[in-house]
Amino acid sequence: MIEARGLVHVFHTKQGKEKTEVRAVDGVDLDVAEGEVVGFLGPNGAGKTTTLRMLTTLLTPNEGTAKVAGYDVVTQSEDVRRSIGYVSQTGGVFSGARAGDEVMDHGMLYGRTKAEVEKRGKELFEQLQLDGLWTRMPRNMSGGQKRRLDIVMGLIHEPTLVFLDEPTTGLDPQARANLWEHISDLRSKRGATVLLTTHYLDEADALADRIVVIDQGRIVANDTSANLKAQVSGDLVTLEVADATRIGAAADQLKSLAGEVEIAANTVSGRVARAGRAVPGLLRELDRTGIELESIEVVRPTLDDVFLTLTGRSLRDAEAASDAVDAAAVEEGAAR
């Protein structure tokens, strides 16, 4: 459904008299097979939105090629647009019309009958907690309601290939859970292919068959969640000792399994391979040497650990240090 090779997109920024070239996407290769749900994971500014905007024909690649649903994104852009559903970060609902009218007009543009669009629209309104808002003006909706309306607009014509750009941003936990269920249903009940961008680790973990990690415009990993986590060297074991004067001795015991440990006050932590097998022996040795524990915690690797292993930064740190590259993509795409 998606085949991209060597995609590059360059933004030019200006600060005072100085012009800077930013390679927001720098040689991205991406394949998504029919029926897959692929999570496109990375911090803000990593190039996720820029990549999606090239694949949905809103930005033209400076280099590289891409086919979406069998059509070239540059030479067959109209065919691409007819074949996909797209929910952007910024939304595209016109606030001056009633929500239901927006949905009807949008769905009928794709050749659906009025009856088909109304039936599907009201189904989506119910599934996404928009009951009773069919006749409401979007300007009178909350931010979360508008976001859910954006999602309805992207799905109203029942596309077989769906691009979702940060779809759950701004949603409350219940609405987010409902959308997760709906995304799963798109594949399981309708056979849709989904490319989902997110910086929520749990979202990618829960929804995606495969996760593609992007950082600073380049793909740094592409695998299942389980395989990516397997790259992290072991489970994180944290010991909290009852007597802070014994922290050094506890650290020595853990170090025999972990190699490297970190000490903070009366806790010590380190990564232990196959911790489920190793921890019972560790506890016996601690007991034998008279080291009493307040607690022990074993945490399996997360996608944040994966990102740290791949890039040397946690995803949260990368978020904090991110620039406005993806925001520039939104602005440039909107200007087209």
CSV table of C-alpha atoms in Angstrom, one decimal:
chain,number,residue,atom,x,y,z
A,1,MET,CA,0.0,0.0,0.0
A,2,ILE,CA,2.9,2.4,0.7
A,3,GLU,CA,6.3,2.2,-0.9
A,4,ALA,CA,8.7,5.1,-0.3
A,5,ARG,CA,12.4,5.3,-1.2
A,6,GLY,CA,14.9,7.9,-0.3
A,7,LEU,CA,12.4,10.6,0.6
A,8,VAL,CA,13.9,14.0,1.4
A,9,HIS,CA,12.3,17.3,2.2
A,10,VAL,CA,14.2,20.5,2.9
A,11,PHE,CA,12.9,23.6,4.7
A,12,HIS,CA,14.6,26.9,4.4
A,13,THR,CA,14.5,29.1,7.5
A,14,LYS,CA,15.7,32.6,8.1
A,15,GLN,CA,16.8,34.3,11.3
A,16,GLY,CA,17.8,37.9,10.6
A,17,LYS,CA,20.0,37.8,7.6
A,18,GLU,CA,21.1,34.3,8.0
A,19,LYS,CA,19.4,31.5,6.0
A,20,THR,CA,19.5,27.9,7.1
A,21,GLU,CA,18.6,24.7,5.3
A,22,VAL,CA,16.9,22.1,7.4
A,23,ARG,CA,16.6,18.5,6.1
A,24,ALA,CA,13.4,17.7,8.0
A,25,VAL,CA,13.3,14.3,6.3
A,26,ASP,CA,16.6,12.9,5.2
A,27,GLY,CA,16.4,9.7,3.1
A,28,VAL,CA,13.4,7.9,4.5
A,29,ASP,CA,12.6,4.4,3.1
A,30,LEU,CA,9.2,3.1,4.2
A,31,ASP,CA,7.0,0.1,3.3
A,32,VAL,CA,3.6,-0.6,4.6
A,33,ALA,CA,1.8,-3.7,3.5
A,34,GLU,CA,-1.9,-4.1,3.0
A,35,GLY,CA,-3.8,-4.7,6.2
A,36,GLU,CA,-0.9,-3.5,8.5
A,37,VAL,CA,-1.2,-1.0,11.3
A,38,VAL,CA,2.2,0.7,11.5
A,39,GLY,CA,3.2,3.2,14.2
A,40,PHE,CA,5.4,6.0,13.2
A,41,LEU,CA,7.1,7.0,16.4
A,42,GLY,CA,9.3,9.9,17.3
A,43,PRO,CA,9.5,13.2,19.1
A,44,ASN,CA,8.0,16.4,17.8
A,45,GLY,CA,10.3,17.8,15.1
A,46,ALA,CA,11.6,14.3,14.1
A,47,GLY,CA,10.0,14.5,10.7
A,48,LYS,CA,6.8,12.4,11.2
A,49,THR,CA,4.4,15.0,9.9
A,50,THR,CA,6.6,16.1,7.1
A,51,THR,CA,6.8,12.5,5.9
A,52,LEU,CA,3.0,12.0,6.1
A,53,ARG,CA,2.5,15.2,4.2
A,54,MET,CA,4.7,14.0,1.4
A,55,LEU,CA,2.9,10.6,1.3
A,56,THR,CA,-0.5,12.4,1.2
A,57,THR,CA,0.6,14.8,-1.6
A,58,LEU,CA,0.5,17.9,0.6
A,59,LEU,CA,4.3,18.4,0.2
A,60,THR,CA,6.5,17.6,-2.8
A,61,PRO,CA,9.6,15.6,-2.0
A,62,ASN,CA,12.9,17.3,-2.9
A,63,GLU,CA,14.4,13.9,-3.5
A,64,GLY,CA,13.1,10.3,-3.6
A,65,THR,CA,10.0,8.5,-4.8
A,66,ALA,CA,6.8,7.2,-3.2
A,67,LYS,CA,3.8,5.2,-4.3
A,68,VAL,CA,0.6,5.2,-2.2
A,69,ALA,CA,-2.2,2.7,-3.1
A,70,GLY,CA,-0.3,2.1,-6.3
A,71,TYR,CA,-0.1,5.7,-7.4
A,72,ASP,CA,2.9,8.0,-7.6
A,73,VAL,CA,2.6,10.9,-5.1
A,74,VAL,CA,3.9,13.4,-7.5
A,75,THR,CA,2.6,12.5,-10.9
A,76,GLN,CA,-0.7,10.9,-9.8
A,77,SER,CA,-1.5,13.0,-6.8
A,78,GLU,CA,-5.3,13.2,-7.4
A,79,ASP,CA,-5.5,9.4,-7.6
A,80,VAL,CA,-3.7,9.2,-4.2
A,81,ARG,CA,-6.1,11.6,-2.6
A,82,ARG,CA,-9.1,9.7,-3.8
A,83,SER,CA,-7.7,6.5,-2.4
A,84,ILE,CA,-6.9,7.5,1.2
A,85,GLY,CA,-8.3,8.9,4.4
A,86,TYR,CA,-6.2,11.6,6.2
A,87,VAL,CA,-6.6,13.1,9.6
A,88,SER,CA,-4.0,15.9,10.0
A,89,GLN,CA,-2.6,17.3,13.2
A,90,THR,CA,-4.3,20.6,12.7
A,91,GLY,CA,-7.7,19.5,11.5
A,92,GLY,CA,-9.6,20.8,8.5
A,93,VAL,CA,-13.2,21.4,9.8
A,94,PHE,CA,-14.9,24.6,8.6
A,95,SER,CA,-16.4,26.3,11.7
A,96,GLY,CA,-19.1,28.1,9.8
A,97,ALA,CA,-21.2,25.0,8.9
A,98,ARG,CA,-23.0,22.5,11.0
A,99,ALA,CA,-21.0,19.4,11.8
A,100,GLY,CA,-23.4,17.0,10.0
A,101,ASP,CA,-23.4,19.2,6.9
A,102,GLU,CA,-19.5,19.1,6.9
A,103,VAL,CA,-19.6,15.4,7.1
A,104,MET,CA,-22.2,15.0,4.4
A,105,ASP,CA,-20.4,17.3,1.9
A,106,HIS,CA,-17.1,15.6,2.6
A,107,GLY,CA,-18.4,12.1,2.1
A,108,MET,CA,-20.3,12.8,-1.0
A,109,LEU,CA,-17.2,14.3,-2.6
A,110,TYR,CA,-15.9,10.7,-2.7
A,111,GLY,CA,-19.0,9.5,-4.7
A,112,ARG,CA,-21.0,8.1,-1.8
A,113,THR,CA,-24.7,8.6,-1.8
A,114,LYS,CA,-26.4,10.8,0.7
A,115,ALA,CA,-28.0,7.9,2.5
A,116,GLU,CA,-24.6,6.0,2.7
A,117,VAL,CA,-22.8,9.1,4.1
A,118,GLU,CA,-25.5,9.9,6.7
A,119,LYS,CA,-25.6,6.3,7.9
A,120,ARG,CA,-21.8,6.0,8.2
A,121,GLY,CA,-21.5,9.5,9.7
A,122,LYS,CA,-24.0,8.8,12.5
A,123,GLU,CA,-22.3,5.5,13.2
A,124,LEU,CA,-19.0,7.3,13.6
A,125,PHE,CA,-20.6,10.0,15.8
A,126,GLU,CA,-21.9,7.4,18.1
A,127,GLN,CA,-18.6,5.5,18.2
A,128,LEU,CA,-16.5,8.6,18.9
A,129,GLN,CA,-18.9,10.1,21.5
A,130,LEU,CA,-20.3,12.8,19.3
A,131,ASP,CA,-24.0,11.8,19.8
A,132,GLY,CA,-26.3,14.8,19.7
A,133,LEU,CA,-23.8,17.1,17.9
A,134,TRP,CA,-24.8,16.4,14.3
A,135,THR,CA,-26.4,19.9,14.0
A,136,ARG,CA,-23.9,21.8,16.2
A,137,MET,CA,-21.5,24.3,14.7
A,138,PRO,CA,-17.9,23.2,15.2
A,139,ARG,CA,-17.1,26.7,16.7
A,140,ASN,CA,-19.3,25.8,19.6
A,141,MET,CA,-17.6,22.4,20.2
A,142,SER,CA,-14.8,21.7,22.7
A,143,GLY,CA,-11.3,21.1,21.5
A,144,GLY,CA,-11.7,17.3,22.0
A,145,GLN,CA,-15.0,17.3,20.2
A,146,LYS,CA,-13.5,19.1,17.2
A,147,ARG,CA,-10.6,16.6,17.1
A,148,ARG,CA,-13.1,13.7,17.0
A,149,LEU,CA,-15.0,15.4,14.2
A,150,ASP,CA,-11.7,15.7,12.3
A,151,ILE,CA,-11.4,11.9,12.7
A,152,VAL,CA,-15.0,11.4,11.4
A,153,MET,CA,-14.1,13.5,8.3
A,154,GLY,CA,-11.1,11.3,7.6
A,155,LEU,CA,-13.0,8.1,7.9
A,156,ILE,CA,-16.4,9.0,6.4
A,157,HIS,CA,-15.7,7.5,3.0
A,158,GLU,CA,-14.5,4.2,4.4
A,159,PRO,CA,-10.9,4.4,2.9
A,160,THR,CA,-8.8,1.3,2.8
A,161,LEU,CA,-5.7,3.3,3.6
A,162,VAL,CA,-5.8,5.7,6.5
A,163,PHE,CA,-3.2,8.2,7.6
A,164,LEU,CA,-3.6,9.4,11.2
A,165,ASP,CA,-1.3,12.2,12.3
A,166,GLU,CA,-1.3,12.4,16.1
A,167,PRO,CA,-5.0,11.5,16.2
A,168,THR,CA,-5.4,11.3,20.0
A,169,THR,CA,-3.8,14.6,20.9
A,170,GLY,CA,-6.2,16.7,22.9
A,171,LEU,CA,-8.6,13.7,23.7
A,172,ASP,CA,-9.6,12.8,27.2
A,173,PRO,CA,-8.7,9.2,28.4
A,174,GLN,CA,-12.1,7.7,27.6
A,175,ALA,CA,-12.2,9.3,24.1
A,176,ARG,CA,-8.7,8.1,23.5
A,177,ALA,CA,-9.6,4.5,24.5
A,178,ASN,CA,-12.6,4.6,22.2
A,179,LEU,CA,-10.4,5.8,19.3
A,180,TRP,CA,-7.9,3.0,20.0
A,181,GLU,CA,-10.7,0.5,19.7
A,182,HIS,CA,-11.9,2.1,16.5
A,183,ILE,CA,-8.4,2.0,15.0
A,184,SER,CA,-8.2,-1.7,15.8
A,185,ASP,CA,-11.6,-2.3,14.2
A,186,LEU,CA,-10.5,-0.5,11.0
A,187,ARG,CA,-8.1,-3.3,10.4
A,188,SER,CA,-9.9,-6.3,12.0
A,189,LYS,CA,-13.4,-5.6,10.7
A,190,ARG,CA,-12.8,-3.5,7.6
A,191,GLY,CA,-9.3,-4.7,6.4
A,192,ALA,CA,-7.9,-1.2,6.4
A,193,THR,CA,-4.2,-0.3,6.3
A,194,VAL,CA,-3.2,2.4,8.8
A,195,LEU,CA,-0.1,4.6,9.2
A,196,LEU,CA,-0.3,6.2,12.6
A,197,THR,CA,2.1,8.9,13.8
A,198,THR,CA,2.4,9.4,17.5
A,199,HIS,CA,4.8,10.4,20.3
A,200,TYR,CA,2.8,8.4,22.8
A,201,LEU,CA,4.7,5.3,23.6
A,202,ASP,CA,1.7,3.3,25.0
A,203,GLU,CA,-0.3,4.2,21.8
A,204,ALA,CA,2.3,2.7,19.5
A,205,ASP,CA,2.8,-0.3,21.7
A,206,ALA,CA,-1.0,-1.0,21.9
A,207,LEU,CA,-2.0,-0.4,18.3
A,208,ALA,CA,0.8,-1.2,15.9
A,209,ASP,CA,1.8,-4.4,14.3
A,210,ARG,CA,5.2,-2.8,13.5
A,211,ILE,CA,6.9,0.3,14.8
A,212,VAL,CA,9.1,2.7,12.7
A,213,VAL,CA,11.2,5.0,14.8
A,214,ILE,CA,12.3,8.3,13.3
A,215,ASP,CA,14.7,10.8,14.8
A,216,GLN,CA,16.2,13.9,13.2
A,217,GLY,CA,14.7,13.0,9.8
A,218,ARG,CA,16.1,9.5,9.6
A,219,ILE,CA,14.6,6.1,10.3
A,220,VAL,CA,16.6,4.6,13.2
A,221,ALA,CA,14.5,1.4,13.7
A,222,ASN,CA,11.8,-0.6,12.0
A,223,ASP,CA,10.5,-3.8,13.7
A,224,THR,CA,7.8,-5.2,16.0
A,225,SER,CA,7.5,-3.8,19.5
A,226,ALA,CA,8.7,-7.1,21.0
A,227,ASN,CA,11.8,-7.2,18.8
A,228,LEU,CA,12.7,-3.6,19.5
A,229,LYS,CA,12.4,-4.1,23.2
A,230,ALA,CA,14.6,-7.2,22.9
A,231,GLN,CA,17.4,-4.9,21.8
A,232,VAL,CA,17.5,-3.4,25.2
A,233,SER,CA,19.9,-5.3,27.4
A,234,GLY,CA,17.6,-6.7,30.1
A,235,ASP,CA,14.9,-5.8,32.6
A,236,LEU,CA,15.5,-2.9,35.0
A,237,VAL,CA,15.9,-4.2,38.5
A,238,THR,CA,15.7,-1.6,41.4
A,239,LEU,CA,16.5,-2.5,45.0
A,240,GLU,CA,15.6,-0.2,47.9
A,241,VAL,CA,17.6,-1.2,51.0
A,242,ALA,CA,16.3,-0.7,54.5
A,243,ASP,CA,19.7,0.5,55.8
A,244,ALA,CA,21.3,3.1,53.6
A,245,THR,CA,24.8,2.1,54.9
A,246,ARG,CA,24.4,-1.2,53.2
A,247,ILE,CA,23.7,0.3,49.7
A,248,GLY,CA,27.3,-0.4,48.6
A,249,ALA,CA,27.0,-4.1,49.5
A,250,ALA,CA,23.7,-4.3,47.7
A,251,ALA,CA,25.1,-2.6,44.7
A,252,ASP,CA,27.9,-5.1,44.5
A,253,GLN,CA,25.4,-8.0,44.5
A,254,LEU,CA,23.3,-6.4,41.8
A,255,LYS,CA,26.5,-5.5,39.8
A,256,SER,CA,27.4,-9.2,39.6
A,257,LEU,CA,24.3,-9.6,37.4
A,258,ALA,CA,23.9,-6.2,35.8
A,259,GLY,CA,27.5,-5.2,35.0
A,260,GLU,CA,26.7,-1.5,35.6
A,261,VAL,CA,24.5,0.0,38.3
A,262,GLU,CA,23.2,3.4,39.3
A,263,ILE,CA,23.0,4.4,43.0
A,264,ALA,CA,20.6,7.1,44.4
A,265,ALA,CA,20.3,7.5,48.1
A,266,ASN,CA,19.1,4.0,49.4
A,267,THR,CA,18.3,2.6,45.9
A,268,VAL,CA,20.4,0.9,43.3
A,269,SER,CA,19.3,-0.1,39.8
A,270,GLY,CA,20.7,-2.0,36.9
A,271,ARG,CA,19.6,-4.0,33.8
A,272,VAL,CA,19.6,-7.7,34.3
A,273,ALA,CA,19.1,-10.3,31.5
A,274,ARG,CA,16.3,-12.7,32.2
A,275,ALA,CA,15.5,-11.0,35.5
A,276,GLY,CA,12.7,-13.4,36.2
A,277,ARG,CA,15.3,-16.2,36.5
A,278,ALA,CA,18.0,-14.2,38.1
A,279,VAL,CA,16.2,-12.3,40.9
A,280,PRO,CA,15.4,-15.3,43.1
A,281,GLY,CA,19.1,-16.1,43.4
A,282,LEU,CA,19.8,-12.4,44.1
A,283,LEU,CA,17.3,-12.3,46.9
A,284,ARG,CA,18.8,-15.4,48.5
A,285,GLU,CA,22.3,-13.9,48.4
A,286,LEU,CA,21.1,-10.6,49.8
A,287,ASP,CA,19.3,-12.5,52.7
A,288,ARG,CA,22.4,-14.6,53.3
A,289,THR,CA,24.6,-11.5,53.7
A,290,GLY,CA,22.1,-9.7,56.0
A,291,ILE,CA,20.9,-7.0,53.5
A,292,GLU,CA,17.3,-6.2,54.2
A,293,LEU,CA,15.2,-4.7,51.4
A,294,GLU,CA,12.3,-2.3,51.7
A,295,SER,CA,11.3,-3.1,48.1
A,296,ILE,CA,12.4,-4.6,44.8
A,297,GLU,CA,11.0,-3.6,41.4
A,298,VAL,CA,11.4,-5.4,38.1
A,299,VAL,CA,10.4,-3.4,35.0
A,300,ARG,CA,10.4,-4.8,31.5
A,301,PRO,CA,11.9,-2.7,28.7
A,302,THR,CA,9.6,0.0,27.2
A,303,LEU,CA,9.7,1.8,23.9
A,304,ASP,CA,11.3,4.8,25.7
A,305,ASP,CA,14.1,2.5,26.6
A,306,VAL,CA,14.4,1.5,23.0
A,307,PHE,CA,14.6,5.1,21.9
A,308,LEU,CA,17.3,5.8,24.5
A,309,THR,CA,19.3,2.8,23.3
A,310,LEU,CA,19.0,3.9,19.6
A,311,THR,CA,19.6,7.6,20.0
A,312,GLY,CA,21.2,8.2,23.4
A,313,ARG,CA,18.2,10.3,24.5
A,314,SER,CA,14.9,9.4,26.1
A,315,LEU,CA,11.9,10.3,24.0
A,316,ARG,CA,10.9,12.7,26.7
A,317,ASP,CA,14.3,14.5,26.5
A,318,ALA,CA,14.0,14.6,22.8
A,319,GLU,CA,10.6,16.2,23.1
A,320,ALA,CA,11.9,18.9,25.4
A,321,ALA,CA,14.7,19.7,23.0
A,322,SER,CA,12.7,19.5,19.8
A,323,ASP,CA,12.6,22.4,17.4
A,324,ALA,CA,9.7,23.5,15.1
A,325,VAL,CA,10.4,21.4,12.1
A,326,ASP,CA,7.1,19.6,12.1
A,327,ALA,CA,5.3,22.9,12.8
A,328,ALA,CA,7.0,24.3,9.7
A,329,ALA,CA,5.7,21.3,7.7
A,330,VAL,CA,2.2,22.1,8.8
A,331,GLU,CA,2.5,25.7,7.7
A,332,GLU,CA,4.1,24.8,4.4
A,333,GLY,CA,1.5,22.2,3.6
A,334,ALA,CA,-1.3,24.5,4.5
A,335,ALA,CA,0.1,27.1,2.1
A,336,ARG,CA,-0.2,24.7,-0.8
